[in-house]
Coordinates of C-alpha atoms in Angstrom, one line a residue:
X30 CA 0.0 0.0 0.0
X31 CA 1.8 3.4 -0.8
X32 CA 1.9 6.1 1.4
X33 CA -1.0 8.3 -0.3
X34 CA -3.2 5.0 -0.1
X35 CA -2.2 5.0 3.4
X36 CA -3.3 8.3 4.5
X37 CA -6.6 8.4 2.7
X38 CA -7.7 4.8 4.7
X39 CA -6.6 5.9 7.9
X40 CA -8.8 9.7 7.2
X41 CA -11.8 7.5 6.0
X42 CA -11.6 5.4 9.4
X43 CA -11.1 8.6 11.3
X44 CA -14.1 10.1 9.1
X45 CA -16.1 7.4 9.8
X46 CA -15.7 7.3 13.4
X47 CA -16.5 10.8 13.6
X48 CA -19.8 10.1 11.7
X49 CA -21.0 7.1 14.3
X50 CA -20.1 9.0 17.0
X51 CA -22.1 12.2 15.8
X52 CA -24.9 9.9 15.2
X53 CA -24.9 7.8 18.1
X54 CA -24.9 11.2 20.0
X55 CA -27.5 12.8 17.8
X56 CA -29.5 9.1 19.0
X57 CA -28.9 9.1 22.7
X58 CA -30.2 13.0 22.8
X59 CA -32.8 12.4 20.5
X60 CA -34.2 9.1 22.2
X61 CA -34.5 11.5 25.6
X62 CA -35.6 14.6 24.4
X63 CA -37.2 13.6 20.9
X64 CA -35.7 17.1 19.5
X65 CA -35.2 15.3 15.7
X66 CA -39.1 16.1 15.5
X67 CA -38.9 19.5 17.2
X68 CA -36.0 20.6 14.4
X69 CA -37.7 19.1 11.7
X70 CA -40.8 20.7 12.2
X71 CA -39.1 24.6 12.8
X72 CA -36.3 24.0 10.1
X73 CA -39.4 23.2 7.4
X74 CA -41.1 26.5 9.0
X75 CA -41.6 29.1 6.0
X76 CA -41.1 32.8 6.8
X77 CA -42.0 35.4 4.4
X78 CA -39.0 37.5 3.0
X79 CA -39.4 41.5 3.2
X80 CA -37.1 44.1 4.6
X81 CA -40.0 45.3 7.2
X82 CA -39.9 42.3 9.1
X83 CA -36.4 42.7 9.7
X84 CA -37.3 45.5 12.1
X85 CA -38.2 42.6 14.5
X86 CA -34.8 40.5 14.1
X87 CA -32.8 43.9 14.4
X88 CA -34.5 43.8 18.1
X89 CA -33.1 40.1 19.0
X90 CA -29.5 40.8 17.9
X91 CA -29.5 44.4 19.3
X92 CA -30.4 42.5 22.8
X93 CA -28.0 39.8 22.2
X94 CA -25.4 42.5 21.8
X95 CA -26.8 43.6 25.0
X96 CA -26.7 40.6 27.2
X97 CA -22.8 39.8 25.8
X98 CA -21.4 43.3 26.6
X99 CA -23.9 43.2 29.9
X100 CA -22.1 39.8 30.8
X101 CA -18.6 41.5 30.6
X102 CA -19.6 44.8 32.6
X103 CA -21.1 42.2 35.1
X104 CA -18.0 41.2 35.6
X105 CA -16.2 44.8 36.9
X106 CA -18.7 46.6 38.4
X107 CA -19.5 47.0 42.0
X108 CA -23.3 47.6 42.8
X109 CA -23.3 49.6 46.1
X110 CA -23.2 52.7 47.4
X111 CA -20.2 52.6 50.2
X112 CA -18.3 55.8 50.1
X113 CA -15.0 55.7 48.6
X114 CA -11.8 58.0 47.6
X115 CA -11.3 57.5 44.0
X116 CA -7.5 56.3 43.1
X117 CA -7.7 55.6 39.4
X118 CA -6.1 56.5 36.2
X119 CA -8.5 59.5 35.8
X120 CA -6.6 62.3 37.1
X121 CA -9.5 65.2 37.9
X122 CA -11.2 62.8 39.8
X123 CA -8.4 61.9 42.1
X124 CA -9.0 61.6 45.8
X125 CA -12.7 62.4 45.1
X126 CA -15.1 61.2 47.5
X127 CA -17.7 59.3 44.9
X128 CA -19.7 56.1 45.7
X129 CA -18.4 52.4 44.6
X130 CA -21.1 52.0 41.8
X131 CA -19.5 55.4 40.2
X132 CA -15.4 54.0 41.2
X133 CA -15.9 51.2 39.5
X134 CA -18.0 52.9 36.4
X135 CA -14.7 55.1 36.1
X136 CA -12.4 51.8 36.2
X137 CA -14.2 50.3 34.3
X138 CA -13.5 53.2 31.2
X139 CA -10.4 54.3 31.8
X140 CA -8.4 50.9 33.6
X141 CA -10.1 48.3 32.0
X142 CA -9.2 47.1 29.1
X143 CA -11.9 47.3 26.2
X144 CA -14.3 48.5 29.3
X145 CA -15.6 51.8 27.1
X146 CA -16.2 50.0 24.2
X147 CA -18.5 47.4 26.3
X148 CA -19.5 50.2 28.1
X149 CA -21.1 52.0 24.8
X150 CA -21.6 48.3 23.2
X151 CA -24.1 48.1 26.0
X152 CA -25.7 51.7 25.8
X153 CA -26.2 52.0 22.1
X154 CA -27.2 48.9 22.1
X155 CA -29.9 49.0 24.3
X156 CA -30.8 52.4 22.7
X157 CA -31.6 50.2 19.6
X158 CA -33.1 47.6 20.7
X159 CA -36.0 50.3 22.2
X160 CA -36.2 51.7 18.9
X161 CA -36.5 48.8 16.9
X162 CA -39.2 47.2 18.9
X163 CA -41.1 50.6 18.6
X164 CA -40.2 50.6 14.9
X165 CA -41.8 46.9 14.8
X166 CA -44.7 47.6 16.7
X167 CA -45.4 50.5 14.7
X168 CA -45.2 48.3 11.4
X169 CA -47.5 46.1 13.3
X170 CA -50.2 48.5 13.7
X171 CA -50.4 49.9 10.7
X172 CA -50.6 46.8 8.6
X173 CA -53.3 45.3 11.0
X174 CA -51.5 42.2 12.1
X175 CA -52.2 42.4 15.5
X176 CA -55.6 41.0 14.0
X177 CA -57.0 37.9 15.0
X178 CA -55.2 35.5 16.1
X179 CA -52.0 37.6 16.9
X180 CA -54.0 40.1 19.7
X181 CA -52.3 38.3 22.7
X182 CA -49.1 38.5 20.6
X183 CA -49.2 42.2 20.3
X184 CA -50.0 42.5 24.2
X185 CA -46.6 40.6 24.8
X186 CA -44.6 42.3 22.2
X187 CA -46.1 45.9 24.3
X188 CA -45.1 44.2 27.7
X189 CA -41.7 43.9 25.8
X190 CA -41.5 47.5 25.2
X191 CA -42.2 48.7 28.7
X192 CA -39.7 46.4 30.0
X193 CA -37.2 47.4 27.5
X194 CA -37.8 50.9 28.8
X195 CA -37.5 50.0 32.5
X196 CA -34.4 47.8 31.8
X197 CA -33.1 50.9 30.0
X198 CA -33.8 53.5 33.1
X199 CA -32.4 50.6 35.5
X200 CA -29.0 50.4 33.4
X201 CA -29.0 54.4 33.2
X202 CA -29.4 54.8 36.7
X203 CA -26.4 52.6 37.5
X204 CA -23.3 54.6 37.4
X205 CA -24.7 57.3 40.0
X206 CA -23.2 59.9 38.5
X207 CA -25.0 63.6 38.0
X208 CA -27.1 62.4 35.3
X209 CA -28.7 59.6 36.6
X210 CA -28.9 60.8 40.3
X211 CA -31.2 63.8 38.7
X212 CA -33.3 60.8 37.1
X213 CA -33.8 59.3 39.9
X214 CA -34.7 62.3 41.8
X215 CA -37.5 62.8 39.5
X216 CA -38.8 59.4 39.8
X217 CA -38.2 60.4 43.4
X218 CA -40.6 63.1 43.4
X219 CA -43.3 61.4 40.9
X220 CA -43.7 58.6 43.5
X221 CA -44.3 61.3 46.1
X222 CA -46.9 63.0 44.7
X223 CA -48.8 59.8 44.9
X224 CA -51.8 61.0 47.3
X225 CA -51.5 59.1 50.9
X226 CA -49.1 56.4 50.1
X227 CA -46.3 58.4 47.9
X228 CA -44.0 59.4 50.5
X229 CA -44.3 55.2 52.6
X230 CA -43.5 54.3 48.4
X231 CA -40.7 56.3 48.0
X232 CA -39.0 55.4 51.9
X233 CA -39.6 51.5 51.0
X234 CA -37.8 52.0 47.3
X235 CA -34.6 54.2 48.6
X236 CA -34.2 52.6 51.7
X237 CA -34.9 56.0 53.6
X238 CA -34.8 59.6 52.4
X239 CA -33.4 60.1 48.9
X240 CA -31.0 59.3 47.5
X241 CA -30.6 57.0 50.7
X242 CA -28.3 53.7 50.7
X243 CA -29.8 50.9 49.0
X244 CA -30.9 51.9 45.5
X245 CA -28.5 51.6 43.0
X246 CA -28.0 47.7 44.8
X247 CA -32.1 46.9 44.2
X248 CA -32.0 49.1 40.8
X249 CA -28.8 46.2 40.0
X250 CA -31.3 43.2 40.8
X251 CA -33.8 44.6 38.5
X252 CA -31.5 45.1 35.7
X253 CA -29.3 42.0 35.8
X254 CA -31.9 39.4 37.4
X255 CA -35.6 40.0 37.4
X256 CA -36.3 42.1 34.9
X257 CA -33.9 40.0 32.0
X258 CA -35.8 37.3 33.3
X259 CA -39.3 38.3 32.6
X260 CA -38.0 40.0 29.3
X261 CA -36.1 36.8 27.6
X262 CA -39.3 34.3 29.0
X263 CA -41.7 37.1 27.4
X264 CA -39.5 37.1 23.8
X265 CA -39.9 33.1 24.3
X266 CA -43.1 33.2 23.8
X267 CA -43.7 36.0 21.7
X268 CA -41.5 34.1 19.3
X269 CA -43.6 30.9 20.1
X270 CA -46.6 32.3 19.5
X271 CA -45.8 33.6 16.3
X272 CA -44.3 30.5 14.9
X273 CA -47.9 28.7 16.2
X274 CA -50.0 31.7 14.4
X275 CA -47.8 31.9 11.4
X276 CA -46.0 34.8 10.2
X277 CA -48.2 37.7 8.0
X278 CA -47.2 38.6 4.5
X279 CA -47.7 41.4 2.2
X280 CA -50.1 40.5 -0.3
X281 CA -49.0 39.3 -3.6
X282 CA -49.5 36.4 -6.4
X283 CA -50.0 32.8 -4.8
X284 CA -50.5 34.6 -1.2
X285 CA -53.3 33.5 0.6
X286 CA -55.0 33.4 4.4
X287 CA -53.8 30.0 4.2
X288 CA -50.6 29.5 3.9
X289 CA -47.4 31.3 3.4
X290 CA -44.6 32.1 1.0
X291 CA -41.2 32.4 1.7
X292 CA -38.2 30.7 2.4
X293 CA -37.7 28.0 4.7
X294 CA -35.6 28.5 8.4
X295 CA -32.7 25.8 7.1
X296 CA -31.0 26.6 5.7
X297 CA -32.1 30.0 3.6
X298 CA -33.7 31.6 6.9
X299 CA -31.0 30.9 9.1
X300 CA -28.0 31.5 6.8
X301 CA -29.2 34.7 6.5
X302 CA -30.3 35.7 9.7
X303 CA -26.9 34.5 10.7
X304 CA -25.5 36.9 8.2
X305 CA -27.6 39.4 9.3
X306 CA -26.7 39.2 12.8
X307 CA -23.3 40.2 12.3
X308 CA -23.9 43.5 10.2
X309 CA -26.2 44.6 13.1
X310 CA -23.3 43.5 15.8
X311 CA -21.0 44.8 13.6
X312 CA -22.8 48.6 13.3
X313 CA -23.1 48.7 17.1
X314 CA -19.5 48.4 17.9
X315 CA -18.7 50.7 15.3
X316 CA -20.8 53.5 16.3
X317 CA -19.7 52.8 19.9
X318 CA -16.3 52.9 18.9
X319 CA -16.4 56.3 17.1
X320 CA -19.5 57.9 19.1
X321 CA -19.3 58.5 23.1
X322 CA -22.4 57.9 24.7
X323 CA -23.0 59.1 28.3
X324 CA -19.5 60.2 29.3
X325 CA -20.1 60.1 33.1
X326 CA -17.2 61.4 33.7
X327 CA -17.8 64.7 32.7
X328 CA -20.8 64.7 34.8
X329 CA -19.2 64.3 38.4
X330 CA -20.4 61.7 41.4
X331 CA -24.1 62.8 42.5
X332 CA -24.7 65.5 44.4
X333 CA -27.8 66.8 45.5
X334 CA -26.9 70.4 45.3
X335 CA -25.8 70.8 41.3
X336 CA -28.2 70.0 38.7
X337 CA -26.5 70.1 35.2
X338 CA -28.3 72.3 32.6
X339 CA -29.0 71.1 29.5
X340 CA -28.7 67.9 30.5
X341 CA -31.2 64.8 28.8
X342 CA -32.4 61.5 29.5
X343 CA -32.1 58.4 27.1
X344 CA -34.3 59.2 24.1
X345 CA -36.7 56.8 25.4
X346 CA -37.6 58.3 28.5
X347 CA -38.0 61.5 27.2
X348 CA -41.8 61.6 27.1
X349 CA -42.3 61.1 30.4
X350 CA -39.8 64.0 31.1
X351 CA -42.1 66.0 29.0
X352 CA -45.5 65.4 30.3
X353 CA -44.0 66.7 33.3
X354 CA -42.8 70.1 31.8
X355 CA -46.0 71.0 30.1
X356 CA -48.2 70.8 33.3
X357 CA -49.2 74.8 33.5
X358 CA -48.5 76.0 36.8
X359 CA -50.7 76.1 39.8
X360 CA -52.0 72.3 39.5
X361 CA -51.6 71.8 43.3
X362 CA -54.4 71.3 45.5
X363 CA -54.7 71.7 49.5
X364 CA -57.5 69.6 50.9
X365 CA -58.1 68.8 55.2
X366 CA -54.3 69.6 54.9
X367 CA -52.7 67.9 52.6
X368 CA -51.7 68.6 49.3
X369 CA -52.4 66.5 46.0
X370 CA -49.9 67.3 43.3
X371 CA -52.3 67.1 40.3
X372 CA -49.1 68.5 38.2
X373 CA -47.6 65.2 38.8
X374 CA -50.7 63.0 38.7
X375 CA -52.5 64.6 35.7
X376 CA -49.3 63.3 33.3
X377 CA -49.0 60.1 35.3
X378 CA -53.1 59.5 34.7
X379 CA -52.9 60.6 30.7
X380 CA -49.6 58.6 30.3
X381 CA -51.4 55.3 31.7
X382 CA -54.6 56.0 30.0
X383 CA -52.6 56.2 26.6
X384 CA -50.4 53.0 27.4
X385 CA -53.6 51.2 28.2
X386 CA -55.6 52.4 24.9
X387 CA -52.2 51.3 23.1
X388 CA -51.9 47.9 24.8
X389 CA -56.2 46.9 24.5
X390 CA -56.4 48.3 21.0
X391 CA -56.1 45.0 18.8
X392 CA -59.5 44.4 21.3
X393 CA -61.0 47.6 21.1
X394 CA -61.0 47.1 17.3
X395 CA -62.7 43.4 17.3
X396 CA -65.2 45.2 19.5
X397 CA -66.3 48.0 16.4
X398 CA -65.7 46.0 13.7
X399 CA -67.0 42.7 14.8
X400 CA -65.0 40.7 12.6
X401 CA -64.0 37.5 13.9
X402 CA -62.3 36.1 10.9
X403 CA -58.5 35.3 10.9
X404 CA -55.8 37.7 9.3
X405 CA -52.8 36.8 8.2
X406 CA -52.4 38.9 4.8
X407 CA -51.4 42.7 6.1
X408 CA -53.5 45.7 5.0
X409 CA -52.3 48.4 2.8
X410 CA -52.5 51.5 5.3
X411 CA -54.6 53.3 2.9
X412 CA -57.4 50.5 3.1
X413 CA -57.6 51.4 6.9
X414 CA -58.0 55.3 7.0
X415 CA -59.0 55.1 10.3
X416 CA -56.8 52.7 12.2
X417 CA -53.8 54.7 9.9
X418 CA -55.1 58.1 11.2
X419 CA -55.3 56.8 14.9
X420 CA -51.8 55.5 14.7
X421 CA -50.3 59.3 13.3
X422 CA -52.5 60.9 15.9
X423 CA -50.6 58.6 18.4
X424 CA -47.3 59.5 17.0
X425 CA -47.9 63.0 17.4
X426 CA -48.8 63.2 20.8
X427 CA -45.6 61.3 21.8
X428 CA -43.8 63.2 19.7
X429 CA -44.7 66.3 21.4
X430 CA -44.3 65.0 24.0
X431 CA -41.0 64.1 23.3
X432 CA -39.9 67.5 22.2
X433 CA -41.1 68.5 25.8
X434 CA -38.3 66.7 27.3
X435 CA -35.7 68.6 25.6
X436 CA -38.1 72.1 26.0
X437 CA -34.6 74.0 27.2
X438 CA -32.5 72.5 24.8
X439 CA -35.2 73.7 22.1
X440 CA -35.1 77.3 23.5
X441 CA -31.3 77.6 24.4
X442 CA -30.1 76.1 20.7
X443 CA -32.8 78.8 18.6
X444 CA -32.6 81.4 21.3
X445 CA -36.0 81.2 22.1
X446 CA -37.5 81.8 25.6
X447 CA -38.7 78.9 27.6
X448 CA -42.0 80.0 28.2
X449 CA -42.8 80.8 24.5
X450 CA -41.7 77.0 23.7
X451 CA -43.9 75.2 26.4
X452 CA -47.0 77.4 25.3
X453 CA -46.1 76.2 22.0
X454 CA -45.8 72.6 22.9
X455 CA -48.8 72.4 25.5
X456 CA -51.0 73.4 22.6
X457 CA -49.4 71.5 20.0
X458 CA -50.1 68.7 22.9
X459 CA -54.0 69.0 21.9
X460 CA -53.9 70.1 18.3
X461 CA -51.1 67.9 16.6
X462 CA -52.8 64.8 17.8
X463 CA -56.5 66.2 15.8
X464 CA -54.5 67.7 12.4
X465 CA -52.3 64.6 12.1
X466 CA -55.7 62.7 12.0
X467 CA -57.8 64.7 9.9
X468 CA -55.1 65.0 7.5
X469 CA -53.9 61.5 7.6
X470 CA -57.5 59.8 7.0
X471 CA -58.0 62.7 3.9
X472 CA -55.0 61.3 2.5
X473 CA -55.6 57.8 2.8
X474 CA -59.1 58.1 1.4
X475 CA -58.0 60.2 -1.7
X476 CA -55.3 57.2 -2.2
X477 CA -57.8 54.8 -2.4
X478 CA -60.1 56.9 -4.5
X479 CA -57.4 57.1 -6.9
X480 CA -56.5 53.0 -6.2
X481 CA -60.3 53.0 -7.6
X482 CA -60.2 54.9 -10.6
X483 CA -56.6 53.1 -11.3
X484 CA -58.2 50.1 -11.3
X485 CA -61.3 50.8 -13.3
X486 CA -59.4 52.3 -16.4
X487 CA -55.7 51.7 -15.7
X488 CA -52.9 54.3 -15.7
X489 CA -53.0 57.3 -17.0
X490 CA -50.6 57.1 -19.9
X491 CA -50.0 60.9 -20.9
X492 CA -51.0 59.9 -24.5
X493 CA -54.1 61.5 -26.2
X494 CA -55.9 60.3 -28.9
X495 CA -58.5 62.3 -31.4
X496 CA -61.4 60.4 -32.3
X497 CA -63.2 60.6 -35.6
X498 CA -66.0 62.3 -34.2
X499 CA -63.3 65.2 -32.8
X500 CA -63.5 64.7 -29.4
X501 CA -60.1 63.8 -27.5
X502 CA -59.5 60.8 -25.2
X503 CA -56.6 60.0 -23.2
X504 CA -55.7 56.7 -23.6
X505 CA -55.0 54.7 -20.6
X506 CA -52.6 51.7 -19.9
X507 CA -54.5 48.9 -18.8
X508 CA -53.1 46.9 -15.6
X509 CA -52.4 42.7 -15.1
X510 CA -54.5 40.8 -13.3
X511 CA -52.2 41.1 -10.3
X512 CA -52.1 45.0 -10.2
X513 CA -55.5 45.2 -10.3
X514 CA -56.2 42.5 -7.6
X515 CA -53.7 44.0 -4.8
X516 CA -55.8 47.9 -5.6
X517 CA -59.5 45.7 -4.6
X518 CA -58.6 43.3 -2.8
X519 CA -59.4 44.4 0.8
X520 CA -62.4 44.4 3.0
X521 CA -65.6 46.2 3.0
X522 CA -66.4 47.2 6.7
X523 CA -69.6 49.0 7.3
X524 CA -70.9 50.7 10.3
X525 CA -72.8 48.0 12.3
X526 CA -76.6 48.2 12.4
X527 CA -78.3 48.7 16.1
X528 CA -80.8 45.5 16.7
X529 CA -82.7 45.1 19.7
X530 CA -82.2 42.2 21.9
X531 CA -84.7 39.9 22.7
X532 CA -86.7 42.4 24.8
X533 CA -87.1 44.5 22.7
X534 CA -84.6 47.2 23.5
X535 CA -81.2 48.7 22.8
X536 CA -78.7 48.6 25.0
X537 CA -76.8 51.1 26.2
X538 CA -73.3 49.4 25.2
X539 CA -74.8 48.3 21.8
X540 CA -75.6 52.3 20.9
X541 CA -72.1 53.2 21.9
X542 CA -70.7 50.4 20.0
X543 CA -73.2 51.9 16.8
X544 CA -71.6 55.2 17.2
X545 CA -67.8 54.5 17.4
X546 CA -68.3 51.9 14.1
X547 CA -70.2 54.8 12.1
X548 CA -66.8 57.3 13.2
X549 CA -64.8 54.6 11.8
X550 CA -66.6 53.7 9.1
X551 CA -68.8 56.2 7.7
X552 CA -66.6 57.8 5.6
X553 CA -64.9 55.0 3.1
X554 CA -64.2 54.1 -0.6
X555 CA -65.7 50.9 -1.3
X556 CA -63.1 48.3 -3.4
X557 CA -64.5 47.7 -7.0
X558 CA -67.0 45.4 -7.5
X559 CA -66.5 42.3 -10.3
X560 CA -68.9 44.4 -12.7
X561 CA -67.5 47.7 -12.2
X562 CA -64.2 46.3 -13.5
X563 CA -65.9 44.5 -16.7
X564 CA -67.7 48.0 -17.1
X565 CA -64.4 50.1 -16.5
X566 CA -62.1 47.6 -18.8
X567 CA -64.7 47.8 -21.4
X568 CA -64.7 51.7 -21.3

């Protein structure tokens, strides 16, 4: 046997020992756990291919990102708020009397090797993932596939958001520098003004009177331990659910409520998620490495006394911030001697009314429309001028919100007075909200008036044509079947008719329910009806 002849037998027997080990491990898992079924069933799983539902994977890799960099600051930071005398490598800080948590936030930048760049990993990161589950949800709503059977999915995927925020704060808090001490003196003050339990609230959370001793250690339980925990479980089965309820798609040839096209998770799905995964990973460290985020340094330990101007909170955060600011003066009321702080309660009360119209809207909609049918082709925002108008009316009234959290920024930068930009913003609070409605249901009904005409007698082609009789006509370019389809192919809802029950009469609910369908439904274009289209294509 020559040498080559050799070599290739004894790879073969190592190759072949490599395969029945791989498959006698592959047996003793699957015999225990049966997991050959589980993979075959998700790797055959079909998920529709379009760059909007990439809004939703952005979120998972952003909070890997997160959980990897979190891992590593895990590591060097200390969680309490013992009094030390700094004696780092940051010189204006030396000998400073600063708490551990800001010590080792300082070590961590400046001693530690690679400790900023986790550091801002970590931030921007998290700053991302916030945005891209809004960004998602917001795609959500306006297609309508929080429709049946997805309207527990979209209550999870909210709970997501709110504990992305409050991760978000907990993280920001931290480092108990300037910054974050003025955050949390705010909360401070919010739980407070809480009428007869506020000020038992705010001695159980901070241990005593603010700042106290104990918070930054209880904030670093929430953020490493409970809150993580509720927020990967609650991805779980978001993720579950949707792999149960399929995935929705865009409407187009072959598309139907009953199944799905796309490309399979293994190996086109995964290959490219994979992919995909590492250009998100890959953006985040390079905007942390080239962009400082919250440089607590510059900011100093916490101290009651100073309160930086000009200073912001994450992005995210920034509504609350503003509700506050907008609350006209005078808002306090003394009753049997004690005051109630409606400046604090009013936004708190508004805030939770909106988050709970947000969170119950997939069910408030069922409720008008009736429809119990299942949904899993997405609507064409114009085909819904009402939901589409709700959603900008939303949008505006956090974004002015928003804006309120940065009100001295606003008026220091276009050297404005203060007072003129909140009594711009309080009554932009109540009118943005109303004009981004009106004008964002106008403009979806004239875009499905013009859908209509399209599809009655095609495109307007620019080219006109005398007849023999002298008269001119334009001539039109007629449109495929598919064209014409994806302009009529959506629902008809009508305002529901009032019947009485079986004594009789009308309820009370059933008149309310009458009302709020006509709002949403009294003004529509109806799709084009079978004969329409044979009259318009003969025409």
């Amino acid at each position: 046997m020559t040498t080559a002849e050799s070599t290739a037998t004894k790879s073969g027997v190592k190759a072949a020992g490599g395969s029945k080990f791989t498959s006698a491990a592959a047996s003793y898992l699957d015999e225990r756990t049966a997991i050959s079924g589980i993979t075959k069933e998700l790797g055959r799983k079909i998920f529709p291919d379009h760059w909007t539902f990439m809004l939703g994977e952005v979120a998972i890799y952003s909070l890997i990102a997160i959980l990897l960099s979190g891992t590593f600051l895990t590591l060097f930071f200390d969680p309490t708020m013992t009094e030390v005398h700094y004696d780092g490598s940051y010189v204006p800080f030396k000998g400073v009397e600063m708490s551990a948590a800001y010590s080792s936030t300082l070590n961590i930048s400046f001693d530690i090797r690679g400790g900023l760049l986790m550091r801002q990993v970590h931030h921007w990161a998290a700053l991302l993932f916030v945005a891209a589950i809004g960004l998602h949800m917001l795609r959500v709503f306006f297609n309508g596939a929080f429709r049946k059977p997805r309207e527990l999915n979209w209550v999870i995927g909210f709970v997501l958001f709110i504990l992305a925020m409050g991760e978000g704060f907990t993280g920001y808090s931290l480092p108990d520098d300037l910054l974050s001490g003025n955050g949390l003196r705010i909360i401070d003050g919010m739980v407070k003004g809480i009428p007869l339990v506020g000020t038992w609230v705010s001695y159980l959370l901070f241990g005593g009177e603010f700042p106290g001793g104990v918070i930054v250690p209880r904030l670093y339980s929430l953020h490493i331990l409970l809150l993580p925990a509720i927020l990967v479980a609650a991805l779980g089965l978001h993720l579950l659910l949707m792999v149960i309820n399929k995935h929705t798609q865009y409407g187009g040839p072959g598309r139907t409520n009953d199944n799905v096209v796309g490309v399979p998770v293994m190996p086109n799905f995964a290959a490219k998620a994979g992919g995909f995964f590492f250009v998100v990973f890959g953006v985040i460290v390079l905007i942390s490495t080239f962009f400082t985020i919250n440089p607590i340094w510059n900011y100093g330990p916490y101290d009651p006394a100073p309160i930086s101007a000009g200073t912001q909170p994450d992005w995210y955060i920034g509504f609350l911030d503003g509700a506050l600011r907008l609350v006209p003066p005078g808002w306090e009321v003394v009753l049997w001697n004690h005051t109630y702080s409606f400046n604090i309660l009013a936004p708190m009360i508004i805030i939770g009314i909106f988050i709970l119209l947000v969170l119950l809207y997939p069910f408030i909609e069922i409720w008008v429309t009736g429809d119990k049918r299942e949904h899993h082709i997405a609507d064409r925002p114009r085909n819904a001028p009402v939901r589409t108008a709700i959603g900008a009316a939303g949008v505006s009234f956090y974004a002015v919100l928003w804006a309120a959290g940065g009100s001295d920024v606003i008026a220091t930068h276009f050297h404005l007075t203060i007072e003129a930009v909140t009594h711009t913003l309080q009554a932009l609070l109540i009118l943005a909200p109303i004009i981004a409605f009106w004008i964002t249901k106008r403009v979806c009904i004239s875009l499905q008036k013009k859908d209509r005409e399209v599809a009655l007698h095609g495109y307007e082609s620019g080219r006109m044509v005398r007849l023999p009789g002298g008269q001119y006509h334009e001539v039109h370019q007629p449109l495929d079947d598919y064209e014409r389809w994806r302009l009529v192919d959506y629902h008809d809802y009508k305002p529901l008719m009032i019947r009485p029950g079986a004594d009789g009469k009308i309820k009370f609910s059933q008149r309310l329910r009458a009302v709020v369908s006509r709002w949403f439904f009294e003004d529509r274009i109806s799709p084009a009806t079978p004969k329409e289209l044979e009259q318009g294509g003969h025409h």
